Amino acid sequence: MTSTLDRTDPAETGGDRTVVGANLTLPLFRTLSGVLAGHPYLKVVVDRHTCTWHLLDTRVHPFHVNYIATRILGMTVDELDADLDAFNASVYTDPDRRFLLGVLSLHTDRAADGTECPFLVLETTEADTMHGALLEEFYLYARGRLDGRLPLLLKPANHGQEAELASIPEAVVPRVLSHKLFGDRTRTCLNPGQAEGRLRHFRTMAAYEAAAADLGWADIVAMPRLPDDVPRVAGFINTTPITPLSHTNVLASGWGIPNAIVRDLDALDEPGTLDGRGGLDGTWVRYRVSEDAVTLEPLATPPRLTKPAWHQQRIRIDTPLIDEAPVLALHRLRRADRDSYGTKAANLGELHHVLDSRTADLTVFHARPRPPRRDLLGHLAARLGERDASPERLRATAAQYVADTVRAPAGVALPFRLHHLFLTSSPALQQGIGKLKMALELEAFDLVDPLCLNLQQLVRATPVPPDVTRAITSAVPRLLADGRRMVVRSSSNAEDLPGFSAAGIYDSVTTVRGAEQLLDAVRQVWASLLSPRSVRLRHEVGICLDDTYMGVIVQEYLPASLGGVLVTCNPTRREDFRNVYVNCAPGSPEHVVDDTVLPQQYLYNTVEGGGRTLDVGTAGEDLPAPTRAALARLALTGRLLQSHFSTGDPDDALDIEWLMTAEGDFRLVQIRPYAR
């Protein structure tokens, strides 16, 4: 087939090299392609009416639909924008569509003898609902116009396409799933950003612990798995896989520092790899992390460094209320009670109210303008299965959808008042806290850690006053009488805050039975407020020790078949307003955030619908289709709750911990701002 240039004058488009109707060779691919996630890629459009395909110059045509509308159909951009959603439906969801849209990306495999073997992968956009026959047609069309020496695989873009391909033999349409294609990716973005600093590479935890006291804000710390108590530094590097929802990446996000998986760092840091002088460890580097690339660039001379922005960051918390606040059931709390019971308890109380009253407007996120769209309410109506897209009807349907999908946990909240009574009952505690405050004021940081550790031991050993004991034990008489297992969680006024999530710095105890263990667990949670790490992190952002109190949540332990975390954004692509990121693992949500397992990871599109598997994690296999469909409902529920729980801006993402019971019910155990 003869190659013909697109009819548009290249002079008018800045040198557009878009090609129509040509067979694709590797040199032509490289001429037209851009780079996404480290791989060269090329946008393609198949016109089924004319039986031709268009190979788009990526620099000139970043969007398929713009090209089709303006270059093939002769529309103006204004005409396209005026009816964009209908146009998108005609090319992405119409089963009889004229155009097939996709991307060809170039990958490399390595043969047994070490030679590199290039191959191409064809995929559609994530929102595309191509049925099996169209997927087969698209693949065969591309296969017939490619160099026969280049293997071509089809990658289904979502779970729906995976199901559609199930009936088509792989001999007809060879395929690869996303998590298998990218499971061994050498470098992966976790939190985008850039830093210049001194690389500190630790191959073992022992090596890290030996040097931890000397780490400073200008260091970039690299190791297989960073500990949760890592200090504030300039950047993180993980040399083994973790999830973007791990505690350390939540810290990286909140601190605004780059974080990535760099599996080849050990090889880069071998002696003699840096101009014969040795490895990268201890050298100054420029570290860049984006969705498209992760790079480490040695610097010839140390950069001129200024203290990072978090040195000036100050978090304001309201004055804690330590007067006569009673022990209350969670469902009796509202968000305004955070100054007496802590943010976590207050948010769970607010969740009870949202589910029970069904009066909250959960459509605010979708009602925002998304230029050129006026709003996303039409999409929301489609996701909810609601024909009536009037604002009043959508609000009612959204509230019902959320109430039908999730439940709030039962439990009781112990107020700050009990913590205050406990602290003031012990002169030794008061004296120790006074010494710690003085050390912080004088910035005598060499004294802070030992003072904190001594105080923690004292908290755990100090008897609980009788009136405080009665208040705690009388709050859960049924659980104590039956010997049921309980969970005791932190609920401080210095956690789950915008700009200060405090992820992982306070204790929870999940194996509590009986009154004695309950009191011990409450004291352990109280003591975590005085850990060296929590004291140091709060001091860095200006949270005064005098203003910090710990509330406690006591709940019956609920066995979970599946647990996890979702954030109502795409952590590695902040401008993406469509997707919700879900991680899960068998059992407790803690398994996801503490890196004891690598979770199964999913993205769910809450605008056009659909989901896709990013990683099957330690489990080694994907979840069953019915469970994935249930997670899609959970993802949309998280997006709807964002409208109510976001602080100020409806686009502010939420971080939600959840579990699924053996019966398949979802329980939300924590809602907090996601640090961005």
XYZ file of C-alpha atoms in Angstrom:
676
model
C 0.000 0.000 0.000
C 1.438 3.366 -0.980
C 2.106 5.902 1.765
C 0.310 9.212 1.353
C 0.823 12.256 3.483
C -2.212 13.785 5.163
C -3.693 16.409 2.903
C -3.258 19.240 5.401
C -0.428 21.586 4.496
C 2.467 20.861 6.931
C 3.329 24.558 6.985
C -0.031 25.283 8.581
C 0.431 22.745 11.371
C 4.012 23.299 12.384
C 5.397 20.427 10.310
C 2.712 17.807 10.848
C 4.019 14.405 9.742
C 0.734 12.525 10.185
C 0.471 9.662 7.669
C -2.685 8.163 6.147
C -2.903 4.674 4.687
C 0.729 3.643 5.044
C 2.066 0.313 6.221
C 3.874 0.894 9.511
C 7.573 0.161 9.752
C 9.721 0.628 12.829
C 11.525 3.707 11.391
C 8.171 5.353 10.587
C 6.910 4.494 14.076
C 9.895 6.184 15.678
C 9.449 9.258 13.459
C 5.865 9.844 14.591
C 5.902 8.574 18.176
C 6.024 10.255 21.554
C 6.951 8.720 24.913
C 4.507 7.674 27.632
C 5.494 5.856 30.831
C 8.935 5.305 29.356
C 7.692 3.634 26.156
C 7.471 5.098 22.618
C 3.851 5.246 21.504
C 1.843 6.226 18.455
C -1.841 7.188 18.186
C -3.810 5.474 15.439
C -7.306 5.993 13.978
C -8.985 3.412 11.750
C -11.727 4.782 9.489
C -13.992 1.808 8.805
C -15.926 3.690 6.087
C -12.867 4.275 3.914
C -10.865 1.269 5.138
C -7.852 3.436 5.923
C -5.896 4.220 9.036
C -4.271 7.416 10.204
C -0.929 7.398 12.010
C -0.925 10.600 14.042
C 2.086 12.800 14.626
C 2.050 12.746 18.418
C 3.567 16.217 18.784
C 0.775 17.816 16.761
C -2.246 15.668 17.658
C -2.408 14.808 21.381
C -6.127 13.836 21.220
C -7.780 11.326 18.910
C -11.186 13.029 18.933
C -9.796 16.439 18.021
C -8.051 14.921 15.022
C -11.137 13.034 13.848
C -13.440 16.020 14.257
C -11.249 18.692 12.706
C -9.125 16.774 10.189
C -11.493 14.054 8.964
C -15.004 15.410 9.561
C -14.220 19.105 8.971
C -15.635 20.365 12.258
C -14.308 23.333 14.190
C -12.973 22.955 17.718
C -15.904 25.022 19.007
C -18.368 22.696 17.303
C -16.643 19.717 18.870
C -16.583 21.261 22.352
C -20.263 22.185 22.174
C -21.242 18.508 22.070
C -18.109 16.742 23.279
C -19.775 14.024 25.355
C -22.048 12.962 22.485
C -19.080 12.940 20.101
C -17.045 10.839 22.562
C -19.931 8.387 22.829
C -19.969 8.036 19.027
C -16.316 6.980 18.926
C -15.877 5.152 22.247
C -19.175 3.413 23.040
C -21.293 3.152 19.864
C -21.267 -0.542 18.833
C -21.636 0.499 15.165
C -19.023 3.238 15.283
C -17.211 4.485 12.214
C -13.821 4.976 13.863
C -11.591 2.675 15.906
C -9.178 4.594 18.133
C -6.099 3.262 19.812
C -2.443 3.454 20.686
C 0.490 1.373 19.533
C 3.344 1.222 22.045
C 6.800 -0.236 21.540
C 8.226 -2.646 24.120
C 11.302 -4.798 24.321
C 11.746 -8.363 25.490
C 15.081 -10.059 26.022
C 15.906 -13.405 24.420
C 17.824 -16.184 26.158
C 21.038 -15.072 24.472
C 20.572 -11.501 25.735
C 19.486 -9.919 22.467
C 16.648 -7.400 22.569
C 13.431 -8.334 20.790
C 11.066 -5.435 20.066
C 7.303 -5.986 19.941
C 4.232 -3.757 19.634
C 1.170 -3.562 21.857
C -2.194 -2.267 20.609
C -4.749 -0.894 23.060
C -7.740 1.437 23.159
C -8.482 4.126 25.696
C -9.663 3.029 29.137
C -13.239 4.248 28.527
C -13.650 2.354 25.244
C -16.406 -0.290 25.289
C -15.392 -2.143 22.103
C -17.120 -5.515 21.895
C -15.226 -8.641 20.930
C -15.856 -8.422 17.183
C -14.572 -4.831 17.042
C -11.487 -5.729 19.092
C -10.744 -8.565 16.705
C -11.303 -6.323 13.672
C -9.059 -3.607 15.122
C -6.281 -6.077 15.877
C -6.408 -7.779 12.476
C -6.467 -4.441 10.641
C -3.328 -3.301 12.477
C -1.654 -6.706 12.113
C -2.139 -6.589 8.347
C -0.400 -3.219 8.047
C 2.613 -3.884 10.243
C 6.013 -5.288 9.430
C 5.457 -9.034 9.812
C 8.690 -9.395 11.770
C 7.252 -7.284 14.619
C 5.072 -9.278 17.027
C 1.794 -7.510 17.899
C -0.228 -8.104 21.071
C -3.604 -6.634 22.023
C -3.871 -5.260 25.561
C -7.479 -5.005 26.793
C -7.957 -1.554 28.266
C -10.516 -2.482 30.915
C -12.260 -5.399 32.564
C -15.104 -5.262 30.038
C -12.722 -5.800 27.142
C -11.080 -8.688 28.996
C -14.476 -10.371 29.217
C -15.198 -9.687 25.537
C -11.888 -11.254 24.482
C -12.504 -14.404 26.498
C -14.450 -16.020 23.631
C -11.819 -15.183 20.976
C -8.924 -17.672 20.617
C -5.508 -16.267 21.475
C -4.226 -17.718 18.221
C -6.500 -15.232 16.441
C -5.886 -12.267 18.759
C -2.696 -12.668 20.831
C -3.023 -10.573 23.983
C -1.295 -9.417 27.121
C -2.838 -8.088 30.324
C -1.630 -4.782 31.728
C -0.306 -6.196 34.988
C 1.725 -8.788 33.094
C 3.097 -6.248 30.643
C 4.155 -3.775 33.317
C 4.654 -6.101 36.281
C 8.435 -6.135 35.823
C 8.770 -2.439 35.007
C 12.217 -1.272 36.065
C 11.134 2.207 37.176
C 7.710 3.245 38.391
C 6.430 6.619 39.541
C 4.863 6.629 43.018
C 4.783 10.350 43.764
C 5.842 12.851 41.094
C 8.321 15.594 41.863
C 11.925 16.725 41.584
C 14.735 17.085 44.097
C 18.430 17.773 44.185
C 20.187 16.103 47.058
C 22.726 13.604 48.284
C 21.867 9.999 47.480
C 22.048 7.677 50.503
C 21.706 4.096 49.306
C 21.183 1.405 51.961
C 20.987 -2.195 50.844
C 19.909 -3.516 54.251
C 17.879 -2.262 57.190
C 20.935 -2.635 59.403
C 22.895 -0.248 57.192
C 20.042 2.254 57.312
C 19.714 2.041 61.097
C 23.444 2.645 61.515
C 23.198 5.917 59.556
C 19.637 7.043 60.351
C 20.664 9.565 63.003
C 22.799 11.447 60.465
C 20.139 11.741 57.731
C 19.153 15.306 56.900
C 16.614 17.205 54.856
C 18.957 17.325 51.820
C 19.291 13.525 51.554
C 17.540 11.222 49.090
C 17.065 7.882 50.836
C 17.127 4.687 48.748
C 16.594 1.161 50.090
C 14.483 -1.935 49.397
C 11.677 -0.863 51.746
C 11.746 2.427 53.594
C 10.665 2.186 57.245
C 7.516 4.007 58.325
C 9.551 6.136 60.747
C 11.844 7.545 58.042
C 12.590 11.226 58.769
C 11.717 14.086 56.455
C 14.237 14.116 53.630
C 14.403 15.361 50.039
C 13.222 12.192 48.315
C 12.532 8.464 48.587
C 13.656 5.621 46.320
C 12.391 2.046 46.725
C 14.466 -0.695 45.110
C 11.663 -3.270 45.464
C 7.963 -2.878 44.542
C 5.523 -1.123 46.880
C 2.113 0.448 46.324
C 1.416 4.186 45.970
C -0.876 3.812 49.012
C 1.839 2.599 51.394
C 2.448 4.678 54.506
C 5.774 5.924 53.179
C 4.245 7.127 49.918
C 1.426 8.839 51.796
C 4.203 10.645 53.672
C 5.964 11.492 50.395
C 2.729 12.884 48.992
C 2.035 14.945 52.099
C 5.585 16.259 52.173
C 5.657 16.976 48.439
C 8.804 14.947 47.741
C 9.509 12.583 44.811
C 9.161 8.856 45.351
C 9.618 6.015 42.879
C 10.477 2.361 42.461
C 13.946 2.075 40.884
C 14.675 -1.619 40.601
C 17.960 -1.129 38.765
C 19.540 1.133 41.402
C 21.776 -1.642 42.743
C 23.268 -2.030 39.258
C 23.602 1.737 38.781
C 25.354 2.026 42.122
C 27.963 -0.658 41.559
C 31.582 0.450 42.143
C 33.103 1.894 39.005
C 29.803 2.801 37.371
C 30.224 6.554 37.848
C 33.229 7.690 35.807
C 35.358 5.080 37.517
C 35.002 6.797 40.888
C 32.584 4.332 42.424
C 28.824 4.215 42.587
C 26.149 6.842 43.162
C 25.934 6.438 46.931
C 27.005 9.637 48.669
C 27.002 11.699 45.481
C 24.798 14.682 44.663
C 22.096 13.904 42.145
C 19.119 15.469 40.411
C 16.172 13.142 40.944
C 13.111 13.535 38.710
C 9.923 11.479 38.985
C 6.992 11.749 36.581
C 4.420 9.369 35.189
C 6.492 9.142 31.999
C 10.016 8.776 33.381
C 12.155 8.363 36.509
C 15.707 9.677 36.220
C 18.795 10.067 38.419
C 21.375 12.507 37.082
C 24.742 12.882 38.873
C 25.694 16.516 39.526
C 29.248 17.685 38.945
C 29.142 19.986 41.976
C 26.846 20.149 45.014
C 23.845 22.375 44.266
C 23.031 25.560 46.136
C 20.346 24.267 48.443
C 17.599 26.138 50.207
C 15.516 24.625 52.933
C 12.438 22.916 51.508
C 9.000 24.433 51.827
C 7.995 22.134 54.653
C 10.481 23.888 56.928
C 8.127 26.854 56.795
C 4.934 24.752 56.786
C 2.677 25.362 59.750
C -0.423 23.344 60.572
C -3.078 25.016 62.662
C -5.283 22.929 64.923
C -8.207 24.187 66.932
C -8.035 24.363 70.718
C -8.855 20.919 72.130
C -11.923 20.705 74.365
C -11.201 18.772 77.546
C -14.299 19.610 79.567
C -17.249 17.347 80.361
C -17.503 15.434 77.096
C -19.041 11.973 77.660
C -18.100 8.685 76.068
C -20.354 8.497 72.993
C -21.340 5.950 70.384
C -19.802 6.820 67.022
C -23.179 7.339 65.387
C -23.868 10.227 67.782
C -20.830 12.230 66.640
C -20.633 14.796 63.875
C -17.670 16.394 62.133
C -17.749 19.379 64.525
C -16.931 17.034 67.439
C -13.313 16.644 66.318
C -12.109 19.055 69.015
C -13.386 16.713 71.731
C -12.992 13.242 70.195
C -10.421 13.597 67.411
C -10.717 13.788 63.658
C -11.000 10.063 62.949
C -13.919 9.533 65.339
C -15.664 12.708 64.194
C -15.391 11.705 60.522
C -16.849 8.264 61.254
C -19.696 9.928 63.132
C -20.278 12.185 60.142
C -20.339 9.108 57.914
C -23.090 7.617 60.069
C -25.056 10.839 59.636
C -24.578 10.873 55.841
C -25.756 7.269 55.526
C -28.669 7.591 57.938
C -30.078 11.007 57.008
C -29.350 10.857 53.242
C -29.586 14.636 53.123
C -25.992 15.437 52.105
C -25.386 16.618 48.543
C -23.038 13.966 47.143
C -23.077 15.330 43.583
C -20.884 18.397 44.111
C -17.790 16.864 42.508
C -19.696 15.898 39.364
C -21.504 19.248 39.244
C -18.265 21.218 38.855
C -17.452 22.605 35.397
C -14.903 20.491 33.512
C -14.225 22.636 30.439
C -15.346 22.284 27.752
C -18.035 20.323 29.617
C -20.508 22.271 31.715
C -20.444 19.469 34.301
C -20.312 15.690 34.676
C -23.875 15.198 35.909
C -24.924 13.354 32.766
C -22.109 10.883 33.337
C -23.120 10.524 36.971
C -26.700 9.767 35.956
C -25.400 7.003 33.671
C -23.243 5.529 36.436
C -26.204 5.550 38.833
C -28.596 4.112 36.248
C -30.798 7.198 36.620
C -32.752 8.472 33.618
C -33.841 11.645 35.400
C -30.715 13.846 35.506
C -32.352 16.712 37.391
C -30.199 17.924 40.313
C -32.807 17.007 42.938
C -33.269 13.477 41.608
C -29.529 12.884 41.251
C -28.881 14.001 44.836
C -31.488 11.556 46.132
C -30.242 8.704 43.941
C -26.597 9.322 44.894
C -27.447 9.294 48.613
C -29.350 6.027 48.201
C -26.525 4.479 46.143
C -23.965 5.219 48.863
C -26.241 3.961 51.648
C -26.823 0.744 49.701
C -23.098 0.181 49.100
C -21.320 0.850 52.399
C -21.906 0.842 56.119
C -20.236 2.822 58.882
C -18.591 0.912 61.749
C -20.228 0.652 65.152
C -18.173 1.588 68.192
C -17.614 4.153 70.912
C -15.378 7.209 71.115
C -13.420 8.096 74.249
C -13.013 11.877 74.536
C -9.874 13.937 75.114
C -11.181 14.529 78.633
C -10.243 10.976 79.706
C -6.734 11.405 78.314
C -6.425 14.708 80.188
C -7.627 13.164 83.471
C -5.113 10.361 83.067
C -2.187 12.706 82.387
C -3.016 15.038 85.301
C -3.365 12.097 87.703
C 0.404 11.490 87.640
C 2.935 14.089 88.841
C 5.673 12.042 87.169
C 3.918 12.326 83.830
C 3.450 16.063 84.262
C 7.111 16.503 85.129
C 8.247 14.430 82.135
C 6.010 16.352 79.731
C 7.410 19.613 81.101
C 10.959 18.458 80.387
C 9.992 17.430 76.860
C 8.378 20.814 76.187
C 11.513 22.584 77.382
C 13.752 20.426 75.159
C 11.567 21.241 72.148
C 11.562 24.969 72.910
C 15.371 24.968 73.252
C 15.708 22.727 70.157
C 17.753 20.306 72.241
C 16.883 17.496 69.865
C 19.499 15.113 71.275
C 17.358 15.005 74.439
C 13.962 14.703 72.744
C 14.061 11.027 71.756
C 15.127 9.662 75.174
C 12.587 11.886 76.920
C 9.856 10.596 74.593
C 10.802 6.962 75.156
C 10.820 7.418 78.929
C 7.430 9.106 78.797
C 5.976 6.297 76.708
C 7.147 3.730 79.248
C 5.651 5.809 82.042
C 2.279 6.113 80.270
C 2.071 2.337 79.818
C 2.954 1.717 83.478
C 0.843 4.438 85.166
C -2.420 3.131 86.710
C -5.590 4.443 85.111
C -7.608 6.460 87.687
C -10.755 4.644 88.887
C -13.186 7.167 87.391
C -11.440 6.915 84.000
C -11.422 3.108 84.240
C -15.168 3.056 84.917
C -15.834 5.395 81.980
C -13.880 3.124 79.611
C -15.156 -0.263 80.745
C -18.787 0.838 81.100
C -18.729 2.027 77.479
C -18.520 -1.540 76.073
C -20.191 -3.815 78.650
C -21.494 -6.296 76.075
C -18.091 -6.771 74.463
C -16.446 -7.297 77.834
C -19.150 -9.641 79.145
C -18.957 -11.885 76.069
C -15.175 -11.791 75.840
C -15.362 -10.576 72.271
C -12.313 -9.401 70.394
C -11.987 -5.616 70.179
C -10.028 -3.106 68.128
C -8.678 0.051 69.783
C -7.749 2.888 67.399
C -6.206 6.333 67.712
C -8.282 9.467 67.157
C -6.052 12.450 67.811
C -6.679 16.081 66.968
C -3.291 15.944 65.185
C -4.063 13.384 62.478
C -6.231 13.127 59.375
C -5.748 16.847 58.743
C -5.270 18.664 55.424
C -1.491 18.816 54.989
C -0.823 16.478 57.935
C -2.296 13.008 57.603
C -0.014 11.461 60.271
C -0.392 8.153 58.429
C 1.059 5.324 60.490
C 2.489 7.374 63.352
C -0.093 6.498 66.012
C -0.896 3.026 67.299
C -3.901 0.780 66.847
C -4.331 -2.489 68.760
C -6.408 -5.177 67.065
C -6.148 -8.168 69.463
C -7.912 -6.907 72.591
C -10.036 -9.094 74.879
C -11.249 -8.311 78.387
C -11.035 -5.256 80.618
C -7.335 -5.543 81.460
C -6.242 -5.747 77.820
C -8.635 -2.920 76.962
C -7.016 -0.577 79.490
C -3.539 -1.618 78.326
C -4.514 -0.930 74.701
C -5.930 2.503 75.541
C -2.693 3.400 77.320
C -0.681 2.153 74.339
C -2.673 4.428 72.019
C -2.228 7.346 74.430
C 1.511 6.587 74.607
C 1.843 6.711 70.808
C 1.115 10.445 71.007
C 4.522 10.759 72.710
C 6.594 8.577 70.388
C 9.814 10.250 69.203
C 8.603 10.184 65.612
C 5.163 11.665 66.250
C 6.574 14.393 68.496
C 9.242 15.260 65.929
C 6.837 15.382 62.982
C 4.335 17.572 64.828
C 7.077 19.908 65.994
C 8.325 20.322 62.412
C 4.931 21.665 61.312
C 4.382 23.846 64.375
C 1.833 21.726 66.286
C 2.394 22.474 69.953
C 2.598 19.613 72.456
C 0.172 21.464 74.755
C -2.498 21.465 72.042
C -2.302 17.754 71.224
C -4.643 15.186 72.737
C -5.633 11.646 71.928
C -9.149 10.362 71.641
C -9.692 6.619 71.298
C -12.125 4.517 69.263
C -13.180 1.106 70.641
C -14.910 -1.292 68.242
C -15.785 -4.931 68.024
C -13.330 -6.758 65.775
C -14.945 -7.634 62.467
C -13.321 -10.408 60.407
C -12.722 -9.390 56.809
C -12.409 -11.466 53.664
C -10.825 -8.499 51.878
C -9.511 -5.175 53.077
C -7.841 -2.195 51.561
C -7.504 1.481 50.851
C -8.855 3.673 48.101
C -7.949 7.225 47.229
C -10.319 9.296 45.127
C -7.644 10.286 42.628
C -4.899 8.776 40.515
C -1.841 9.240 42.794
C 0.663 9.320 39.938
C -1.364 11.600 37.641
C -2.837 14.429 39.654
C -4.739 16.071 36.778
C -6.807 12.905 36.229
C -10.321 13.663 37.528
C -11.807 10.423 36.253
C -10.130 7.652 38.200
C -10.236 6.291 41.727
C -7.318 4.119 42.836
C -8.138 0.986 44.857
C -5.737 -1.370 46.644
C -6.757 -4.549 48.437
C -5.458 -7.731 50.033
C -7.021 -10.630 51.922
C -7.935 -9.672 55.485
C -7.207 -6.364 57.189
C -6.641 -3.001 55.441
C -3.401 -2.699 57.425
C -1.822 -5.282 55.120
C -2.063 -2.769 52.270
C -0.453 0.220 53.960
C 2.244 -1.492 56.033
C 3.887 -3.195 53.014
C 3.635 -6.689 54.514
C 2.147 -7.730 51.161
C 2.044 -6.168 47.724
C -1.689 -5.558 47.189
C -3.875 -6.040 44.156
C -4.222 -2.624 42.515
C -7.017 -1.193 40.361
C -8.127 2.019 38.677
C -11.866 2.658 38.326
C -13.203 5.359 36.031
C -16.013 7.175 37.867
C -16.956 9.325 34.849
C -17.366 7.061 31.817
C -17.245 3.849 33.862
C -15.045 0.761 33.643
C -12.067 -0.496 35.596
C -8.665 -2.017 34.947
C -6.198 -4.140 36.863
C -2.785 -2.570 37.416
C -1.133 -5.238 39.560
C -2.167 -8.575 41.055
C 0.426 -8.200 43.801
C 1.514 -10.965 46.146
C -1.707 -12.877 45.458
C -0.442 -13.660 41.955
C -3.930 -13.673 40.443
C -6.743 -11.235 39.784
C -9.900 -11.015 41.847
C -13.034 -12.700 40.469
C -15.161 -10.553 38.161
C -18.037 -10.180 40.697
C -15.605 -8.861 43.331
C -14.097 -6.415 40.844
C -17.618 -5.208 40.006
C -18.279 -4.675 43.719
C -15.059 -2.648 43.957
C -16.326 -0.474 41.098
C -19.377 0.394 43.230
C -17.086 1.111 46.167
C -14.918 3.396 44.012
C -17.912 5.430 42.856
C -19.131 5.602 46.459
C -15.767 7.040 47.502
C -16.031 9.648 44.757
C -19.536 10.618 45.913
C -18.430 10.894 49.548
C -15.637 13.205 48.384
C -18.320 15.802 47.632
C -19.185 15.955 51.342
C -15.930 15.183 53.142
C -13.430 17.201 51.082
C -12.210 20.255 52.939
C -13.074 23.391 50.994
C -12.412 22.187 47.445
C -14.538 19.304 46.092
C -11.513 18.174 44.082
C -9.553 17.465 47.282
C -9.130 13.689 47.331
C -10.048 11.360 50.176
C -8.100 8.451 51.646
C -10.572 5.740 52.724
C -9.771 2.492 54.550
C -12.358 -0.240 54.041
C -13.016 -3.895 54.550
C -15.336 -6.452 53.000
C -17.048 -8.902 55.333
C -17.558 -12.572 54.563
C -21.110 -11.657 53.517
C -19.780 -9.185 50.931
C -20.730 -6.010 52.824
C -18.382 -3.018 52.729
C -17.498 -1.233 55.971
C -15.564 2.032 55.925
C -13.212 2.216 58.911
C -11.514 5.539 58.196
C -12.039 8.647 56.055
C -9.421 11.370 55.868
C -7.969 13.887 53.415
C -5.459 12.431 50.993
C -2.299 14.494 51.185
C -1.509 15.879 47.730
